[in-house]
Coordinates of C-alpha atoms (C1' of nucleotides) and ligand atoms in Angstrom, one line a residue:
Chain A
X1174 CA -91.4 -44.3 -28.7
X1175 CA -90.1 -44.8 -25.5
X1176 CA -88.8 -48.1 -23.7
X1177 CA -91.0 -49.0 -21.2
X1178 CA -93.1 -46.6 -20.0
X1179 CA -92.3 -45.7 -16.2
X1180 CA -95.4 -45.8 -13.5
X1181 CA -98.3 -44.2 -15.5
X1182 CA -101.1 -46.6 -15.9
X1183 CA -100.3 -49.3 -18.2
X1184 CA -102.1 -49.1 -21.7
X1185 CA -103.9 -52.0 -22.9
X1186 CA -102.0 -52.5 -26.1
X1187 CA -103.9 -56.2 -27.1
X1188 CA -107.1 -54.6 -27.9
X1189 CA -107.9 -58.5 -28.8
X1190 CA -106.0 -58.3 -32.0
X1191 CA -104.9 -61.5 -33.9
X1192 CA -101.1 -59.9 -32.7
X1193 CA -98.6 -61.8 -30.9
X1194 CA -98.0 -63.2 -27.7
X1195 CA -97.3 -60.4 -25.1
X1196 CA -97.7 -60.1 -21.2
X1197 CA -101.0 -59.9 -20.9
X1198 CA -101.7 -59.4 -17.3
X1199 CA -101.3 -55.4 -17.3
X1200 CA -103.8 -55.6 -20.1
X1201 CA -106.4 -57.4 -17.7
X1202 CA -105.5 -54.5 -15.1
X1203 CA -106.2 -52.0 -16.7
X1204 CA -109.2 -53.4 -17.9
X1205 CA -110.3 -54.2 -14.7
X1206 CA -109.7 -50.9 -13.1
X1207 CA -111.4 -49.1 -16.2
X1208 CA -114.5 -51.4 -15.8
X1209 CA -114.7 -50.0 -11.9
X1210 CA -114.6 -46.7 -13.0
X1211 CA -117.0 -47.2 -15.0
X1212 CA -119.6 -49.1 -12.9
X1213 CA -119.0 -46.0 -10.2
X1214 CA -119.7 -43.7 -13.1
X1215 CA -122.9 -45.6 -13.6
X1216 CA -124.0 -46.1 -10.1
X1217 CA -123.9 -49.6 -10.7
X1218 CA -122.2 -52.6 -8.4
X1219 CA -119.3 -54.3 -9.8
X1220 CA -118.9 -57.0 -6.9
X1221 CA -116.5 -59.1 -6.1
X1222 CA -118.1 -62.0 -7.9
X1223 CA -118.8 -60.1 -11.1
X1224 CA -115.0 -58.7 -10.8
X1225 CA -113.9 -62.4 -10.7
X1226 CA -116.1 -63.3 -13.6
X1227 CA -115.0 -60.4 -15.7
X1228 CA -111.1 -61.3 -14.7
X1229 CA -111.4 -64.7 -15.9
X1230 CA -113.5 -63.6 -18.7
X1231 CA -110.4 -61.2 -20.0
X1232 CA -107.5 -63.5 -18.9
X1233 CA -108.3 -65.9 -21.2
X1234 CA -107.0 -66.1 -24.6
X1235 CA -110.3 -66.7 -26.4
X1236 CA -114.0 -66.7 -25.3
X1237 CA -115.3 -68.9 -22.6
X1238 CA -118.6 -70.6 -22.0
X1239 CA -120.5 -70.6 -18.9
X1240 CA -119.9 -73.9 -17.8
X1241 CA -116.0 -73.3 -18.3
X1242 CA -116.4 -70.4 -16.0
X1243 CA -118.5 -72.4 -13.3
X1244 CA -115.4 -74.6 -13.0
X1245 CA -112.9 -72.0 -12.6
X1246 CA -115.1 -70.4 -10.1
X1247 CA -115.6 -73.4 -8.0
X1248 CA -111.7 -74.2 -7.9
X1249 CA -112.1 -71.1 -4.7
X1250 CA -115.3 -71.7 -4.2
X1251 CA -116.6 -75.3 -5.1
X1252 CA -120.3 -75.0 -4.0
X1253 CA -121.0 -72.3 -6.4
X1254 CA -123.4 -73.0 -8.7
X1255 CA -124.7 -72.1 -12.7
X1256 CA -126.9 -68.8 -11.4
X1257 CA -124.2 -67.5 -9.9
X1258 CA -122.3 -67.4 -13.8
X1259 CA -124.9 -66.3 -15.2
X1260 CA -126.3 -63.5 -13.0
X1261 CA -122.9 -61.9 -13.3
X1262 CA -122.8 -62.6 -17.2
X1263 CA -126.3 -60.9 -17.6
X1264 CA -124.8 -57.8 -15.8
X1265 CA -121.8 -57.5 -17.5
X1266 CA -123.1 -57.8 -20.9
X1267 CA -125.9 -54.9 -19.9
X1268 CA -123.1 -53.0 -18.9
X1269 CA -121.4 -53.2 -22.0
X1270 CA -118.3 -55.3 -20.3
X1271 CA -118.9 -58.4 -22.1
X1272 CA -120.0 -59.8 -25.3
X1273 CA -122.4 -62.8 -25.6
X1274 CA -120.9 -65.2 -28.6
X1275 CA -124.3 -66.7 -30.0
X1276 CA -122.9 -69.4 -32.5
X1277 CA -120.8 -70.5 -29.9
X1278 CA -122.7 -70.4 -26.5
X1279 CA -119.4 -68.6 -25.2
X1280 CA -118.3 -64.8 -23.5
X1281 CA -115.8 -62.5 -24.4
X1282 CA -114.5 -59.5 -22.9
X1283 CA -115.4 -56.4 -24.7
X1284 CA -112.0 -54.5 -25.3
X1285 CA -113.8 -50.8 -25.7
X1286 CA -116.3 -50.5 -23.3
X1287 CA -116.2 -47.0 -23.1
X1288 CA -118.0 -46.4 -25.5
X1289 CA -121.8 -48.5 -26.3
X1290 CA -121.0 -50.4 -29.6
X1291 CA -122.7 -53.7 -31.4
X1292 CA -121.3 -56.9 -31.0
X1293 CA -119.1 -57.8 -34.2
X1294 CA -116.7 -60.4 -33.4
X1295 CA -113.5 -62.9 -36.4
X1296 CA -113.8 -66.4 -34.8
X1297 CA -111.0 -68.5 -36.1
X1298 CA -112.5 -72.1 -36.5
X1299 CA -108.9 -73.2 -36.1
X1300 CA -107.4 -71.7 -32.7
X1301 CA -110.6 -70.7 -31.4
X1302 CA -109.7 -66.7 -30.7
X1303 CA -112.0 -64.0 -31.2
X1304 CA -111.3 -60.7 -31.8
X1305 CA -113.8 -57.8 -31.8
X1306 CA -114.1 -56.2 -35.2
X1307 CA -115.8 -53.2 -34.0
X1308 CA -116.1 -51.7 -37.4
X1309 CA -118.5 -48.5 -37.1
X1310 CA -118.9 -47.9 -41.0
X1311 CA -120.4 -51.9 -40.7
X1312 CA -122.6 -51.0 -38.3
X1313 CA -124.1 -47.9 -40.5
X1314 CA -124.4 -50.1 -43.2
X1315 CA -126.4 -52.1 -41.4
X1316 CA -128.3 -50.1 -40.1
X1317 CA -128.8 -48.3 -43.0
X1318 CA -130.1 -51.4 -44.9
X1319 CA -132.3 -52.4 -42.0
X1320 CA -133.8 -48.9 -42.6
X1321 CA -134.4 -48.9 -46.6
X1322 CA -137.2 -52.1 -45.6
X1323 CA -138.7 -49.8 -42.8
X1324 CA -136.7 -52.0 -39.6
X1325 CA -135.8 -50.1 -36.3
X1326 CA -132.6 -51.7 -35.4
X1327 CA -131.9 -51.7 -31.6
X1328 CA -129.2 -54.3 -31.6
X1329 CA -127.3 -56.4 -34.0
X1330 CA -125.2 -59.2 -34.0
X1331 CA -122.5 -59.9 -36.5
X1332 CA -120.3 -62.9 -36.2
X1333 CA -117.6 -63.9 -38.6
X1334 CA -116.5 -67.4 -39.1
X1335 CA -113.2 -68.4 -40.6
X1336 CA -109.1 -68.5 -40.2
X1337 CA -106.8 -65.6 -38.4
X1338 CA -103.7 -64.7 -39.9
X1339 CA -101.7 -67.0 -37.8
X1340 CA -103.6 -70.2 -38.4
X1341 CA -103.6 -69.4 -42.6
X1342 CA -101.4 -71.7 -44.6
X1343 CA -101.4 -75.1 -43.5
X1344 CA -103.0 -77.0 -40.5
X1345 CA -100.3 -76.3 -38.1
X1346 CA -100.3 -74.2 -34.9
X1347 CA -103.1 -74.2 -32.1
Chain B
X874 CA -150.9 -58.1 -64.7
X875 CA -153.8 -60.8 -65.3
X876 CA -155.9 -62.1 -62.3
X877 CA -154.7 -65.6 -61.0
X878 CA -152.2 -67.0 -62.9
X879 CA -153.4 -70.1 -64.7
X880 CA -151.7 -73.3 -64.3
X881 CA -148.0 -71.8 -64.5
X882 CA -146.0 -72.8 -61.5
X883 CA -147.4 -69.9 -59.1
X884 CA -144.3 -67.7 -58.8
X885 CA -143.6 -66.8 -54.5
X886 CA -144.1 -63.0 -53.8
X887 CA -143.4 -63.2 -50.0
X888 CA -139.7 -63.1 -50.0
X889 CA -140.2 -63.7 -46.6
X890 CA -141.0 -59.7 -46.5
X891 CA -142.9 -57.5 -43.5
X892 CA -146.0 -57.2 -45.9
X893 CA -149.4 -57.6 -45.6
X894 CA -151.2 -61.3 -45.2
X895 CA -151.6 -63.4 -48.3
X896 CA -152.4 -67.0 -49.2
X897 CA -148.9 -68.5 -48.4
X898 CA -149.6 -71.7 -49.8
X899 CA -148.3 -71.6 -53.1
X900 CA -145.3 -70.1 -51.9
X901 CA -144.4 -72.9 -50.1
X902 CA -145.3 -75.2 -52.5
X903 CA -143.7 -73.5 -54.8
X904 CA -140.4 -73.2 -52.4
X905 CA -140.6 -77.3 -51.9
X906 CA -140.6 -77.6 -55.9
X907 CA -137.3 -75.8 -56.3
X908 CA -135.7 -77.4 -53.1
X909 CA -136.6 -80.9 -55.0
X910 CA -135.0 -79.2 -58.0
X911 CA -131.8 -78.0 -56.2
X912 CA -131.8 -81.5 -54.4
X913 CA -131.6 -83.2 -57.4
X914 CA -129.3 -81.7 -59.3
X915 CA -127.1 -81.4 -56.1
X916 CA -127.2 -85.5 -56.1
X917 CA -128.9 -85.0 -52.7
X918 CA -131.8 -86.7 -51.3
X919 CA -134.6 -84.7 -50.1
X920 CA -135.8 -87.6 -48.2
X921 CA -140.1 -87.1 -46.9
X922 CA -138.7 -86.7 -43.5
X923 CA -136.7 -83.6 -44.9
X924 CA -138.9 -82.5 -46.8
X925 CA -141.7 -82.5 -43.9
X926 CA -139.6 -80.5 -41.7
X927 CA -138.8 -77.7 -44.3
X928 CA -142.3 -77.5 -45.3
X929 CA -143.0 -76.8 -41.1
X930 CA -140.5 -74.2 -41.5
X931 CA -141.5 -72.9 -44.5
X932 CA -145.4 -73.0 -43.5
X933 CA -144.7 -70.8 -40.3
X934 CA -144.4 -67.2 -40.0
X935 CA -142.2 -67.0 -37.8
X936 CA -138.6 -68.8 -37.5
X937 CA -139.3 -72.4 -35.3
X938 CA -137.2 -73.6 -32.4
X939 CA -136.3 -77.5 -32.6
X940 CA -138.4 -78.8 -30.1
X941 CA -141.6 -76.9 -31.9
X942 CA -140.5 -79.1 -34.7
X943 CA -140.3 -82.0 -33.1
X944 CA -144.0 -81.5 -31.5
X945 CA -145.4 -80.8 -34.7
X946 CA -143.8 -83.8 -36.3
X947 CA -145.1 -86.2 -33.5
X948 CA -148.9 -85.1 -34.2
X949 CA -148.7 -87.5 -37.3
X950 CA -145.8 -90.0 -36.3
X951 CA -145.5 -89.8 -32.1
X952 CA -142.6 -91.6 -31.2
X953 CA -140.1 -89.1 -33.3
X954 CA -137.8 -88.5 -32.0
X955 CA -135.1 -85.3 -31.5
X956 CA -132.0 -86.4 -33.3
X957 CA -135.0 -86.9 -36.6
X958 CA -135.1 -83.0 -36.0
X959 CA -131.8 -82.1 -35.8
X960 CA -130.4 -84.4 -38.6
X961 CA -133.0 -83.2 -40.8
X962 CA -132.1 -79.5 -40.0
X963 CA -128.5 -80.5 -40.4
X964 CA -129.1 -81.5 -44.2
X965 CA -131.0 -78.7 -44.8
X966 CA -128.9 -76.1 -43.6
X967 CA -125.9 -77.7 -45.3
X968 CA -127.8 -77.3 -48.6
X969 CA -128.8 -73.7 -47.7
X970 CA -132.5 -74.0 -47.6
X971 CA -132.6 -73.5 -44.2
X972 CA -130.8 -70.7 -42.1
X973 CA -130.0 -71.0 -37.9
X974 CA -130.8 -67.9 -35.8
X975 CA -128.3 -68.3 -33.2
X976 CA -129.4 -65.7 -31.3
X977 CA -132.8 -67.6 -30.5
X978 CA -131.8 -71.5 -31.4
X979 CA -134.0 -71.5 -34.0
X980 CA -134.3 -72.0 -37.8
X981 CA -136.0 -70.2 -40.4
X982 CA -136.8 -70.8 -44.2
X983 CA -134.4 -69.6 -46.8
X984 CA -136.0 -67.3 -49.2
X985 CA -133.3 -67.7 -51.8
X986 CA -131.7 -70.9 -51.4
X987 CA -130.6 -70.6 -55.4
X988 CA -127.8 -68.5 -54.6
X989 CA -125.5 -69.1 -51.7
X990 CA -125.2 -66.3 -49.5
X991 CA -125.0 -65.2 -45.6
X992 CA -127.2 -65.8 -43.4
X993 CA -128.7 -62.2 -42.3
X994 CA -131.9 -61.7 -40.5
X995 CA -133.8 -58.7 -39.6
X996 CA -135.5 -59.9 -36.5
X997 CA -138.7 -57.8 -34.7
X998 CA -138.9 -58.4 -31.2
X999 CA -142.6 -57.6 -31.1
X1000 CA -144.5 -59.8 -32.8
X1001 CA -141.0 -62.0 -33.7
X1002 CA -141.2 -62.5 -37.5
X1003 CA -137.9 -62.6 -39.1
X1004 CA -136.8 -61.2 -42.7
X1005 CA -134.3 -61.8 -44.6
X1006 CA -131.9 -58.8 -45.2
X1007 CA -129.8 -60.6 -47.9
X1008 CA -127.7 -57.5 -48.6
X1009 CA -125.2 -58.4 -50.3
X1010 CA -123.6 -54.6 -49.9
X1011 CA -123.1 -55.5 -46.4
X1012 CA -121.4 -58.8 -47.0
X1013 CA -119.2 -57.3 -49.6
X1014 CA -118.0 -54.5 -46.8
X1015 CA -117.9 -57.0 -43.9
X1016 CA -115.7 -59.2 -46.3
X1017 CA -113.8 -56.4 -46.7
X1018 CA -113.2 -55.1 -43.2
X1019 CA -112.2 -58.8 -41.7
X1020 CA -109.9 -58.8 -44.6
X1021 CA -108.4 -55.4 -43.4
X1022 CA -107.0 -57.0 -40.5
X1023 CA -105.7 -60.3 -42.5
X1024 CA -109.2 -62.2 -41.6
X1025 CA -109.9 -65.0 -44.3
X1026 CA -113.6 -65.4 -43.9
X1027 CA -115.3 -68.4 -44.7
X1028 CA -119.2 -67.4 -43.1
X1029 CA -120.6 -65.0 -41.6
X1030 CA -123.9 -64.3 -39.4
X1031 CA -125.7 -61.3 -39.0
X1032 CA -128.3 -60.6 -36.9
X1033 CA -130.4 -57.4 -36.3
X1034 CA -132.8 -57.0 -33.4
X1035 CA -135.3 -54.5 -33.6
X1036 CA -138.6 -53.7 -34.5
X1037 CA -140.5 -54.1 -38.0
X1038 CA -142.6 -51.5 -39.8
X1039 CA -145.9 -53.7 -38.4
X1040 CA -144.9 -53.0 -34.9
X1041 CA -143.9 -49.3 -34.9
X1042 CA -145.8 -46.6 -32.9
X1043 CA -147.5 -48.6 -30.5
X1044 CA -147.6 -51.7 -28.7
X1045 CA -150.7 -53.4 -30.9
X1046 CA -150.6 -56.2 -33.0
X1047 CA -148.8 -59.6 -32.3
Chain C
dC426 C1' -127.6 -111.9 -53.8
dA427 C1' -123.9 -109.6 -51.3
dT428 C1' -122.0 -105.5 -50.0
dC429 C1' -121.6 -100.8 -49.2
dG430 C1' -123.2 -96.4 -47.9
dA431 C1' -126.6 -93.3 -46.5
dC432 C1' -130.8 -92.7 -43.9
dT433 C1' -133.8 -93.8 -39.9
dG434 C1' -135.4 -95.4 -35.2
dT435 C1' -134.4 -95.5 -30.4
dT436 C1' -132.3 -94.9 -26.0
dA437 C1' -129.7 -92.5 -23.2
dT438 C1' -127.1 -88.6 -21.9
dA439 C1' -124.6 -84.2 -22.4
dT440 C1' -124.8 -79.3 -22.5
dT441 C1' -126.8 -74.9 -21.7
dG442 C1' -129.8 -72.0 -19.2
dT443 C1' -133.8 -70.6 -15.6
dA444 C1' -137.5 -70.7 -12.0
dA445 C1' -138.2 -70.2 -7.5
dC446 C1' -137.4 -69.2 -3.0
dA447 C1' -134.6 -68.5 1.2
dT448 C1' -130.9 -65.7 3.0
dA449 C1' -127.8 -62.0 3.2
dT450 C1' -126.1 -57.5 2.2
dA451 C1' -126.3 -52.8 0.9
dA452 C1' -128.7 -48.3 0.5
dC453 C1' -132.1 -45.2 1.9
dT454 C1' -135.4 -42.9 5.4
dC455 C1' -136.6 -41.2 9.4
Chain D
dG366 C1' -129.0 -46.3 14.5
dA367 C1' -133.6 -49.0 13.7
dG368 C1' -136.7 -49.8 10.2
dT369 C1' -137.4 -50.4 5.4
dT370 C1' -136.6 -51.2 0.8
dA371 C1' -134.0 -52.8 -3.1
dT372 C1' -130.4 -55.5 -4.7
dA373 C1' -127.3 -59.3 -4.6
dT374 C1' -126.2 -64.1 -3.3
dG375 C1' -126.8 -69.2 -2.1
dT376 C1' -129.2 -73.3 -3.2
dT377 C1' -132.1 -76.7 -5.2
dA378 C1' -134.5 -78.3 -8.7
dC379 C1' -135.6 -78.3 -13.3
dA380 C1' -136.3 -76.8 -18.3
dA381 C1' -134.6 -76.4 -22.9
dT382 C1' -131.4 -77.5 -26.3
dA383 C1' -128.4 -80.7 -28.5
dT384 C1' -125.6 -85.0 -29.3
dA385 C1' -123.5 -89.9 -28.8
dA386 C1' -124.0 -94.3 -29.8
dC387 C1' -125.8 -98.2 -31.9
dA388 C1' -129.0 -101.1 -34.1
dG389 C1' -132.0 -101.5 -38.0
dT390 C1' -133.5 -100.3 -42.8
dC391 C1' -133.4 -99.1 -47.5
dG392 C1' -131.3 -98.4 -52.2
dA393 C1' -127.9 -98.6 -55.3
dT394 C1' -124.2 -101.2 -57.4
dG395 C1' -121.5 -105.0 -59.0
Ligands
ZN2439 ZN1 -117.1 -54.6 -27.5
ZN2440 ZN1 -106.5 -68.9 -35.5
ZN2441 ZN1 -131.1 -67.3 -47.2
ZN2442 ZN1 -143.1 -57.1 -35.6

DNA sequence: CATCGACTGTTATATTGTAACATATAACTC
DNA sequence: GAGTTATATGTTACAATATAACAGTCGATG
């Protein structure tokens, strides 16, 4: 347990968790940078528009909905319009970049994209964050109960609904 | 194991289950008995309105989006109205005898509205019937796992996309 | 009957998401 | 590199989903 570490690339030490406040902007580097490698890996194009979605996406500090990211879009580029979001939202969720909130309408950035994982996200009704659960020995559960009634699970969903450690006891933060 | 039951209050042996085809009518009518039950003894009013729209969702084999409501409520009264819909669904869901499908905006009949319980829903993309998993294994662990990282859960949603035993091995049926 | 609260009827509007088509850019072939 | 194809973008219009707001109604309660 060094200081801080010298020039090596700059770990993502978030990973989304209900932690607290830290500079986040190497995070979203190194997120960025790992999500290019990754599209080159794949022979897929990670433009400059889906870049920009996918920055926004991670630099905010909990999940965004389309419309939220049409305005922040526009603020360079003012005649951009709703496709535009959600072109770059369907390719980053088939790559695996971003998760699709589906009680909320809203988009968060996946923190492990390496690897292909299901969506299973703790929304705090209080501050509004999000953090991925991304508990594997859920998923087999799940899948394993989908299985005992004869269901072939492609995909599943699992959202949580209820308070993060910080916004416990008493009404008071944000 | 006698033929037809007499005049006992026909039991429902759907549970909402990927079986075969059988006469679904008394398991609705049976399911609108015990909502008027659980209504009542709630001090809740299962108003006709209410009560119209979870017989639509109750009578349909497949979970119904708003707007399908809404059409099938205006064959008998025309100038209805969306907010009748959703106010109506509102209720309903708070009282648990309806669950949302976020994942397709729709709403689909609760099987076991006795107990309270998670929504979870084993949904085929084929031919687009929905089960109810109702695991209550996989709530327990999910429970658990938010928990883990000092998430106080107060609801959770699961949803599982895949394909059910009907619509395995070939793309037949509907 | 007067009052209060919950439910309904109605209109208008907000929010979220797509269809469709023209244009531009990249990748691929010869 | 010119021609060709596939993919991505710009743009307009619109569909689908959901809610705000307010006026009326109905039922219980004192
Ligand atoms: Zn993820
Ligand atoms: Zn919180
Ligand atoms: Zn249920
Ligand atoms: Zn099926």
């Amino acid at each position: 347990m060094q200081n801080t570490p010298p020039e090596q690339t700059p770990p993502c030490h978030c990973h989304g968790g209900f932690i607290a406040e830290h500079d986040h902007g190497p995070c979203v580097n190194h997120a960025l940078e790992r999500a290019a490698t990754l599209c080159r890996e794949r022979g897929v194009r990670l433009t400059p528009q889906r870049l920009r979605v996918l920055e926004l996406v991670w630099r905010s500090s909990r999940p965004l909905q389309a419309y939220a990211l049409l305005e922040e879009l526009r603020v360079q580029q003012p005649t951009t319009a709703a496709p535009i979001v959600y072109r770059a939202l369907d390719f980053l969720i088939q790559q695996g970049l971003v998760h699709r909130i589906e009680s909320q309408n809203s988009y968060a950035a996946c923190r492990h994209p390496d690897a292909v994982h299901d969506g299973q996200f703790l929304l705090c009704t209080h501050c509004g964050r999000a953090v991925e659960l991304e508990s594997r020995p859920v998923s087999e559960q799940v899948r394993a109960a989908a299985e005992g009634v004869g269901f072939e699970v492609s995909q599943q969903t699992l959202e949580v609904h209820g308070l993060c450690p910080r916004c416990q006891g008493g009404p008071q933060h944000g």
